[in-house]
Amino acid sequence: FRFKDSLAEELQSADLVISHAGAGSCLETLEKGKPLIVVINDKLMDNHQLELAKQLHRDGYVLYCNCSTLVEMLQSMNLSALKPFPPGQPEKFASFLDKVFGLQ
């Protein structure tokens, strides 16, 4: 894709999403309840994408690979093993900030 303001429409109609392991891309896809394969770009800033992908994989939410193993992943993937991503709870973060700033 070229840059788009939103991928909401594409995500809504997708059966499977293959994405880089950026936090925004991962969370937006998982919040839509779509199965996700994240493809690591290990040349980026100390390989931070691998850290996020590994944790989301350990938690059972995504599959991950790199460019050279993507075809193998597609051939062997078991999407039914993925767990649904729990909904966000922004009120918990707001409550934390209220406590930190003495508003509660």
Coordinates of C-alpha atoms in Angstrom, one line a residue, residues 21-92:
A21 CA 5.5 -5.6 13.5
G22 CA 4.8 -2.0 14.2
A23 CA 2.8 -1.5 17.4
G24 CA 0.1 0.5 15.8
S25 CA -0.4 -2.0 12.9
C26 CA -0.5 -4.9 15.3
L27 CA -2.9 -3.4 17.8
E28 CA -5.3 -2.1 15.2
T29 CA -5.4 -5.5 13.4
L30 CA -5.8 -7.4 16.7
E31 CA -8.5 -5.1 18.0
K32 CA -10.5 -5.8 14.8
G33 CA -10.3 -9.5 15.6
K34 CA -8.3 -10.4 12.5
P35 CA -5.7 -13.2 12.4
L36 CA -2.2 -11.6 12.0
I37 CA 1.1 -12.7 10.7
V38 CA 3.8 -10.2 11.5
V39 CA 6.9 -10.1 9.3
I40 CA 9.9 -8.8 11.1
N41 CA 12.2 -6.3 9.5
D42 CA 15.4 -7.1 11.5
K43 CA 17.3 -4.1 10.0
L44 CA 15.2 -1.6 12.0
M45 CA 16.4 0.2 15.2
D46 CA 17.9 -2.6 17.3
N47 CA 15.4 -5.1 16.0
H48 CA 12.6 -3.7 18.2
Q49 CA 9.9 -5.3 16.1
L50 CA 11.1 -8.8 17.0
E51 CA 10.6 -8.0 20.7
L52 CA 7.0 -7.0 20.1
A53 CA 6.3 -9.9 17.7
K54 CA 7.8 -12.5 20.1
Q55 CA 5.7 -11.2 23.1
L56 CA 2.5 -11.2 21.0
H57 CA 3.3 -14.7 19.8
R58 CA 4.1 -16.0 23.3
D59 CA 0.7 -14.6 24.4
G60 CA -0.9 -16.5 21.6
Y61 CA -2.2 -13.6 19.5
V62 CA 0.0 -13.6 16.4
L63 CA 2.2 -15.7 14.2
Y64 CA 5.6 -14.2 13.2
C65 CA 8.3 -14.7 10.7
N66 CA 10.8 -12.8 8.5
C67 CA 10.7 -12.2 4.8
S68 CA 12.7 -15.4 4.0
T69 CA 10.3 -17.6 6.0
L70 CA 7.0 -16.0 5.0
V71 CA 6.1 -18.6 2.3
E72 CA 6.9 -21.5 4.8
M73 CA 4.7 -19.7 7.4
L74 CA 1.8 -19.4 5.0
Q75 CA 2.1 -23.1 4.1
S76 CA 2.2 -24.4 7.7
M77 CA 0.2 -21.8 9.7
N78 CA -2.6 -22.9 12.0
L79 CA -4.8 -19.8 12.5
S80 CA -7.2 -21.7 14.8
A81 CA -4.4 -21.8 17.5
L82 CA -4.5 -18.0 17.8
K83 CA -6.4 -16.5 20.8
P84 CA -8.7 -13.5 20.5
F85 CA -7.1 -10.3 21.6
P86 CA -8.8 -8.8 24.7
P87 CA -10.4 -5.4 24.3
G88 CA -8.5 -2.4 25.6
Q89 CA -9.2 -0.8 28.9
P90 CA -8.3 2.8 28.5
E91 CA -10.0 3.7 31.8
K92 CA -7.3 1.8 33.7

